[in-house]
Structures are given as structure tokens and as C-alpha cells.
mmCIF file with all atom_site columns, C-alpha atoms in Angstrom:
data_model
loop_
_atom_site.group_PDB
_atom_site.id
_atom_site.type_symbol
_atom_site.label_atom_id
_atom_site.label_alt_id
_atom_site.label_comp_id
_atom_site.label_asym_id
_atom_site.label_entity_id
_atom_site.label_seq_id
_atom_site.pdbx_PDB_ins_code
_atom_site.Cartn_x
_atom_site.Cartn_y
_atom_site.Cartn_z
_atom_site.occupancy
_atom_site.B_iso_or_equiv
_atom_site.pdbx_formal_charge
_atom_site.auth_seq_id
_atom_site.auth_comp_id
_atom_site.auth_asym_id
_atom_site.auth_atom_id
_atom_site.pdbx_PDB_model_num
ATOM 1   C CA . GLN A 1 1   ? -14.329 17.331  -0.736  1.00 88.00 ? 1   GLN A CA 1
ATOM 2   C CA . VAL A 1 2   ? -13.055 14.687  -3.135  1.00 92.00 ? 2   VAL A CA 1
ATOM 3   C CA . GLN A 1 3   ? -9.998  12.743  -2.086  1.00 96.00 ? 3   GLN A CA 1
ATOM 4   C CA . LEU A 1 4   ? -8.097  9.888   -3.708  1.00 98.00 ? 4   LEU A CA 1
ATOM 5   C CA . VAL A 1 5   ? -5.490  8.447   -1.383  1.00 97.00 ? 5   VAL A CA 1
ATOM 6   C CA . GLU A 1 6   ? -2.990  5.939   -2.726  1.00 97.00 ? 6   GLU A CA 1
ATOM 7   C CA . SER A 1 7   ? -1.007  3.542   -0.587  1.00 97.00 ? 7   SER A CA 1
ATOM 8   C CA . GLY A 1 8   ? 1.088   0.422   -0.929  1.00 98.00 ? 8   GLY A CA 1
ATOM 9   C CA . GLY A 1 9   ? 4.107   1.731   -2.759  1.00 97.00 ? 9   GLY A CA 1
ATOM 10  C CA . GLY A 1 10  ? 7.637   0.943   -1.706  1.00 98.00 ? 10  GLY A CA 1
ATOM 11  C CA . LEU A 1 11  ? 10.947  -0.610  -2.627  1.00 98.00 ? 11  LEU A CA 1
ATOM 12  C CA . VAL A 1 12  ? 10.974  -4.131  -4.034  1.00 98.00 ? 12  VAL A CA 1
ATOM 13  C CA . GLN A 1 13  ? 13.473  -6.296  -5.855  1.00 98.00 ? 13  GLN A CA 1
ATOM 14  C CA . ALA A 1 14  ? 12.961  -7.230  -9.477  1.00 98.00 ? 14  ALA A CA 1
ATOM 15  C CA . GLY A 1 15  ? 10.567  -10.143 -9.741  1.00 98.00 ? 15  GLY A CA 1
ATOM 16  C CA . GLY A 1 16  ? 8.732   -9.111  -6.599  1.00 98.00 ? 16  GLY A CA 1
ATOM 17  C CA . SER A 1 17  ? 5.174   -7.956  -6.064  1.00 98.00 ? 17  SER A CA 1
ATOM 18  C CA . LEU A 1 18  ? 3.338   -4.975  -4.652  1.00 98.00 ? 18  LEU A CA 1
ATOM 19  C CA . ARG A 1 19  ? -0.320  -4.141  -4.287  1.00 98.00 ? 19  ARG A CA 1
ATOM 20  C CA . LEU A 1 20  ? -1.366  -0.523  -4.584  1.00 98.00 ? 20  LEU A CA 1
ATOM 21  C CA . SER A 1 21  ? -4.624  0.739   -3.156  1.00 98.00 ? 21  SER A CA 1
ATOM 22  C CA . CYS A 1 22  ? -6.557  3.915   -3.855  1.00 98.00 ? 22  CYS A CA 1
ATOM 23  C CA . ALA A 1 23  ? -9.300  4.883   -1.466  1.00 98.00 ? 23  ALA A CA 1
ATOM 24  C CA . ALA A 1 24  ? -11.847 7.418   -2.711  1.00 98.00 ? 24  ALA A CA 1
ATOM 25  C CA . SER A 1 25  ? -13.978 9.699   -0.612  1.00 97.00 ? 25  SER A CA 1
ATOM 26  C CA . GLY A 1 26  ? -16.393 12.501  -1.403  1.00 95.00 ? 26  GLY A CA 1
ATOM 27  C CA . VAL A 1 27  ? -17.637 10.797  -4.574  1.00 93.00 ? 27  VAL A CA 1
ATOM 28  C CA . THR A 1 28  ? -20.253 8.263   -5.596  1.00 96.00 ? 28  THR A CA 1
ATOM 29  C CA . PHE A 1 29  ? -17.632 5.679   -6.426  1.00 97.00 ? 29  PHE A CA 1
ATOM 30  C CA . SER A 1 30  ? -19.720 3.673   -8.874  1.00 96.00 ? 30  SER A CA 1
ATOM 31  C CA . ASP A 1 31  ? -20.160 6.805   -11.025 1.00 97.00 ? 31  ASP A CA 1
ATOM 32  C CA . TYR A 1 32  ? -16.476 6.661   -11.915 1.00 97.00 ? 32  TYR A CA 1
ATOM 33  C CA . ASN A 1 33  ? -14.176 4.652   -14.113 1.00 98.00 ? 33  ASN A CA 1
ATOM 34  C CA . MET A 1 34  ? -10.938 4.243   -12.188 1.00 98.00 ? 34  MET A CA 1
ATOM 35  C CA . ALA A 1 35  ? -7.446  4.130   -13.602 1.00 98.00 ? 35  ALA A CA 1
ATOM 36  C CA . TRP A 1 36  ? -3.804  3.974   -12.660 1.00 98.00 ? 36  TRP A CA 1
ATOM 37  C CA . TYR A 1 37  ? -1.136  6.084   -14.326 1.00 98.00 ? 37  TYR A CA 1
ATOM 38  C CA . ARG A 1 38  ? 2.566   6.338   -13.652 1.00 98.00 ? 38  ARG A CA 1
ATOM 39  C CA . GLN A 1 39  ? 5.338   8.819   -14.192 1.00 98.00 ? 39  GLN A CA 1
ATOM 40  C CA . ALA A 1 40  ? 8.990   7.879   -14.216 1.00 97.00 ? 40  ALA A CA 1
ATOM 41  C CA . PRO A 1 41  ? 11.731  10.485  -13.712 1.00 92.00 ? 41  PRO A CA 1
ATOM 42  C CA . GLY A 1 42  ? 12.173  12.577  -16.839 1.00 95.00 ? 42  GLY A CA 1
ATOM 43  C CA . LYS A 1 43  ? 9.232   10.946  -18.602 1.00 97.00 ? 43  LYS A CA 1
ATOM 44  C CA . GLU A 1 44  ? 5.640   11.822  -19.361 1.00 97.00 ? 44  GLU A CA 1
ATOM 45  C CA . ARG A 1 45  ? 2.851   10.417  -17.265 1.00 98.00 ? 45  ARG A CA 1
ATOM 46  C CA . GLU A 1 46  ? 1.522   7.263   -18.901 1.00 98.00 ? 46  GLU A CA 1
ATOM 47  C CA . PHE A 1 47  ? -1.602  5.161   -18.630 1.00 98.00 ? 47  PHE A CA 1
ATOM 48  C CA . VAL A 1 48  ? -1.160  1.815   -16.862 1.00 98.00 ? 48  VAL A CA 1
ATOM 49  C CA . ALA A 1 49  ? -4.581  0.254   -16.266 1.00 98.00 ? 49  ALA A CA 1
ATOM 50  C CA . ARG A 1 50  ? -8.283  1.120   -16.187 1.00 98.00 ? 50  ARG A CA 1
ATOM 51  C CA . ILE A 1 51  ? -11.356 -0.552  -14.758 1.00 98.00 ? 51  ILE A CA 1
ATOM 52  C CA . GLY A 1 52  ? -14.934 0.291   -15.576 1.00 98.00 ? 52  GLY A CA 1
ATOM 53  C CA . TRP A 1 53  ? -17.467 1.529   -13.070 1.00 96.00 ? 53  TRP A CA 1
ATOM 54  C CA . ASN A 1 54  ? -18.866 -1.947  -12.399 1.00 94.00 ? 54  ASN A CA 1
ATOM 55  C CA . GLY A 1 55  ? -15.559 -3.793  -12.485 1.00 95.00 ? 55  GLY A CA 1
ATOM 56  C CA . VAL A 1 56  ? -16.339 -5.710  -15.647 1.00 95.00 ? 56  VAL A CA 1
ATOM 57  C CA . SER A 1 57  ? -14.193 -4.029  -18.267 1.00 97.00 ? 57  SER A CA 1
ATOM 58  C CA . THR A 1 58  ? -10.457 -3.595  -17.872 1.00 98.00 ? 58  THR A CA 1
ATOM 59  C CA . GLU A 1 59  ? -7.694  -2.215  -20.027 1.00 98.00 ? 59  GLU A CA 1
ATOM 60  C CA . TYR A 1 60  ? -3.912  -2.371  -19.659 1.00 98.00 ? 60  TYR A CA 1
ATOM 61  C CA . LEU A 1 61  ? -0.734  -0.879  -20.995 1.00 98.00 ? 61  LEU A CA 1
ATOM 62  C CA . ASP A 1 62  ? 0.831   -3.535  -23.214 1.00 98.00 ? 62  ASP A CA 1
ATOM 63  C CA . SER A 1 63  ? 4.005   -3.767  -21.162 1.00 98.00 ? 63  SER A CA 1
ATOM 64  C CA . VAL A 1 64  ? 2.111   -4.693  -17.972 1.00 98.00 ? 64  VAL A CA 1
ATOM 65  C CA . LYS A 1 65  ? -0.361  -7.167  -19.443 1.00 98.00 ? 65  LYS A CA 1
ATOM 66  C CA . GLY A 1 66  ? -0.108  -10.504 -17.685 1.00 98.00 ? 66  GLY A CA 1
ATOM 67  C CA . ARG A 1 67  ? 1.778   -8.963  -14.758 1.00 98.00 ? 67  ARG A CA 1
ATOM 68  C CA . PHE A 1 68  ? -0.583  -6.317  -13.379 1.00 98.00 ? 68  PHE A CA 1
ATOM 69  C CA . THR A 1 69  ? -4.227  -6.753  -12.399 1.00 98.00 ? 69  THR A CA 1
ATOM 70  C CA . VAL A 1 70  ? -6.646  -3.949  -11.627 1.00 98.00 ? 70  VAL A CA 1
ATOM 71  C CA . ARG A 1 71  ? -9.781  -4.548  -9.596  1.00 98.00 ? 71  ARG A CA 1
ATOM 72  C CA . ARG A 1 72  ? -12.189 -2.517  -7.531  1.00 98.00 ? 72  ARG A CA 1
ATOM 73  C CA . ASP A 1 73  ? -14.417 -2.935  -4.515  1.00 98.00 ? 73  ASP A CA 1
ATOM 74  C CA . ASN A 1 74  ? -17.334 -0.522  -4.813  1.00 97.00 ? 74  ASN A CA 1
ATOM 75  C CA . ALA A 1 75  ? -18.483 -1.339  -1.299  1.00 97.00 ? 75  ALA A CA 1
ATOM 76  C CA . LYS A 1 76  ? -15.150 -0.046  0.012   1.00 98.00 ? 76  LYS A CA 1
ATOM 77  C CA . ASN A 1 77  ? -14.730 2.796   -2.515  1.00 98.00 ? 77  ASN A CA 1
ATOM 78  C CA . THR A 1 78  ? -11.324 1.363   -3.320  1.00 98.00 ? 78  THR A CA 1
ATOM 79  C CA . VAL A 1 79  ? -9.421  0.388   -6.448  1.00 98.00 ? 79  VAL A CA 1
ATOM 80  C CA . TYR A 1 80  ? -6.396  -1.873  -6.381  1.00 98.00 ? 80  TYR A CA 1
ATOM 81  C CA . LEU A 1 81  ? -3.447  -2.561  -8.627  1.00 98.00 ? 81  LEU A CA 1
ATOM 82  C CA . GLN A 1 82  ? -1.756  -5.896  -8.059  1.00 98.00 ? 82  GLN A CA 1
ATOM 83  C CA . MET A 1 83  ? 1.716   -5.771  -9.572  1.00 98.00 ? 83  MET A CA 1
ATOM 84  C CA . ASN A 1 84  ? 3.636   -9.006  -10.022 1.00 98.00 ? 84  ASN A CA 1
ATOM 85  C CA . SER A 1 85  ? 6.938   -9.834  -11.695 1.00 98.00 ? 85  SER A CA 1
ATOM 86  C CA . LEU A 1 86  ? 8.036   -6.260  -11.240 1.00 98.00 ? 86  LEU A CA 1
ATOM 87  C CA . LYS A 1 87  ? 10.846  -4.897  -13.379 1.00 98.00 ? 87  LYS A CA 1
ATOM 88  C CA . PRO A 1 88  ? 13.167  -1.923  -12.864 1.00 97.00 ? 88  PRO A CA 1
ATOM 89  C CA . ASP A 1 89  ? 11.315  -0.204  -15.736 1.00 97.00 ? 89  ASP A CA 1
ATOM 90  C CA . ASP A 1 90  ? 8.199   -0.205  -13.552 1.00 98.00 ? 90  ASP A CA 1
ATOM 91  C CA . THR A 1 91  ? 9.882   2.276   -11.227 1.00 98.00 ? 91  THR A CA 1
ATOM 92  C CA . ALA A 1 92  ? 7.709   5.402   -11.118 1.00 98.00 ? 92  ALA A CA 1
ATOM 93  C CA . ILE A 1 93  ? 5.255   7.400   -9.094  1.00 98.00 ? 93  ILE A CA 1
ATOM 94  C CA . TYR A 1 94  ? 1.882   5.714   -9.499  1.00 98.00 ? 94  TYR A CA 1
ATOM 95  C CA . TYR A 1 95  ? -1.219  7.884   -9.548  1.00 98.00 ? 95  TYR A CA 1
ATOM 96  C CA . CYS A 1 96  ? -4.849  6.972   -9.098  1.00 98.00 ? 96  CYS A CA 1
ATOM 97  C CA . ASN A 1 97  ? -7.361  8.612   -11.447 1.00 98.00 ? 97  ASN A CA 1
ATOM 98  C CA . ALA A 1 98  ? -11.136 8.844   -11.208 1.00 98.00 ? 98  ALA A CA 1
ATOM 99  C CA . ALA A 1 99  ? -13.128 9.774   -14.304 1.00 97.00 ? 99  ALA A CA 1
ATOM 100 C CA . ARG A 1 100 ? -16.858 10.381  -13.922 1.00 96.00 ? 100 ARG A CA 1
ATOM 101 C CA . ILE A 1 101 ? -18.927 8.523   -16.506 1.00 96.00 ? 101 ILE A CA 1
ATOM 102 C CA . ILE A 1 102 ? -21.922 10.855  -16.377 1.00 93.00 ? 102 ILE A CA 1
ATOM 103 C CA . VAL A 1 103 ? -22.096 14.590  -16.970 1.00 93.00 ? 103 VAL A CA 1
ATOM 104 C CA . PRO A 1 104 ? -20.542 16.690  -15.683 1.00 91.00 ? 104 PRO A CA 1
ATOM 105 C CA . LYS A 1 105 ? -17.469 14.610  -16.395 1.00 92.00 ? 105 LYS A CA 1
ATOM 106 C CA . TYR A 1 106 ? -15.129 15.462  -13.560 1.00 94.00 ? 106 TYR A CA 1
ATOM 107 C CA . THR A 1 107 ? -11.678 13.940  -13.272 1.00 96.00 ? 107 THR A CA 1
ATOM 108 C CA . TYR A 1 108 ? -9.682  13.635  -10.080 1.00 97.00 ? 108 TYR A CA 1
ATOM 109 C CA . TRP A 1 109 ? -6.136  12.582  -9.258  1.00 98.00 ? 109 TRP A CA 1
ATOM 110 C CA . GLY A 1 110 ? -4.475  11.207  -6.180  1.00 98.00 ? 110 GLY A CA 1
ATOM 111 C CA . GLN A 1 111 ? -1.184  12.469  -4.817  1.00 97.00 ? 111 GLN A CA 1
ATOM 112 C CA . GLY A 1 112 ? 0.792   9.455   -6.009  1.00 97.00 ? 112 GLY A CA 1
ATOM 113 C CA . THR A 1 113 ? 2.765   6.679   -4.396  1.00 98.00 ? 113 THR A CA 1
ATOM 114 C CA . GLN A 1 114 ? 6.366   5.824   -5.194  1.00 98.00 ? 114 GLN A CA 1
ATOM 115 C CA . VAL A 1 115 ? 7.230   2.382   -6.528  1.00 98.00 ? 115 VAL A CA 1
ATOM 116 C CA . THR A 1 116 ? 10.916  1.544   -6.831  1.00 98.00 ? 116 THR A CA 1
ATOM 117 C CA . VAL A 1 117 ? 12.093  -1.739  -8.312  1.00 98.00 ? 117 VAL A CA 1
ATOM 118 C CA . SER A 1 118 ? 15.739  -2.595  -7.794  1.00 98.00 ? 118 SER A CA 1
ATOM 119 C CA . SER A 1 119 ? 17.673  -4.849  -10.141 1.00 94.00 ? 119 SER A CA 1
#
């Protein structure tokens, strides 16, 4: 059974930092690109950051570049999102996503973790 379990969300003041974690189980972790998405109230879910299977390639939403850093530890089956200089606009539920890079190309989602940034 595949599980993605996010943690690390919470309430923080603007300018603060949080680190999200997503622990994967039931998968060969290195077979997956990992990503973070977020969904704010009343808005569509949007891409935030992605990291390739070996941790070399990364990609970010423009509005988080320079503030957020995604990394992974394949030995721990975990992906992280370090979020610095948080803004109220970063308030959302953050979801972990796993996308298999080989066929069959399964995709899995975590249950989400709430991040709230107060002004």
C-alpha cells in the first residue's frame, strides 16, 4: 500500500520559516519524481516545486524562487520543502506528489498539511 504522509505545517508569522516533510512508503522511492503542490481556499491546486528522482534537477513556481528549497533523501524515502520568508499568500494546504518515471506511470498524492501565514 502506497502512502505519502506530509508533516511540518502550522501557523507562522510573515517572514518566518517552516519545513515540510513527506515520507513515502510502499514505493521504490528513487523511481519517482517528487513534487509539492498547494491549494488555497477558493483557488485551484497549483504546482510549487519539483525534484527529480536523483535530487539533481529542481523546478519552482516563480513566486517561491529564492524562498523555497526542495530536496530529497532517498535513503529515508523523504522529500522536504524548506520555506523561508513566508508571506500570507503562501497560506494553503500543501500536498506531496509522487510521479513514477518509468512505466506504468503511477501518480500518488498525500493527504496535505495546512500552512497558515499571518500578517
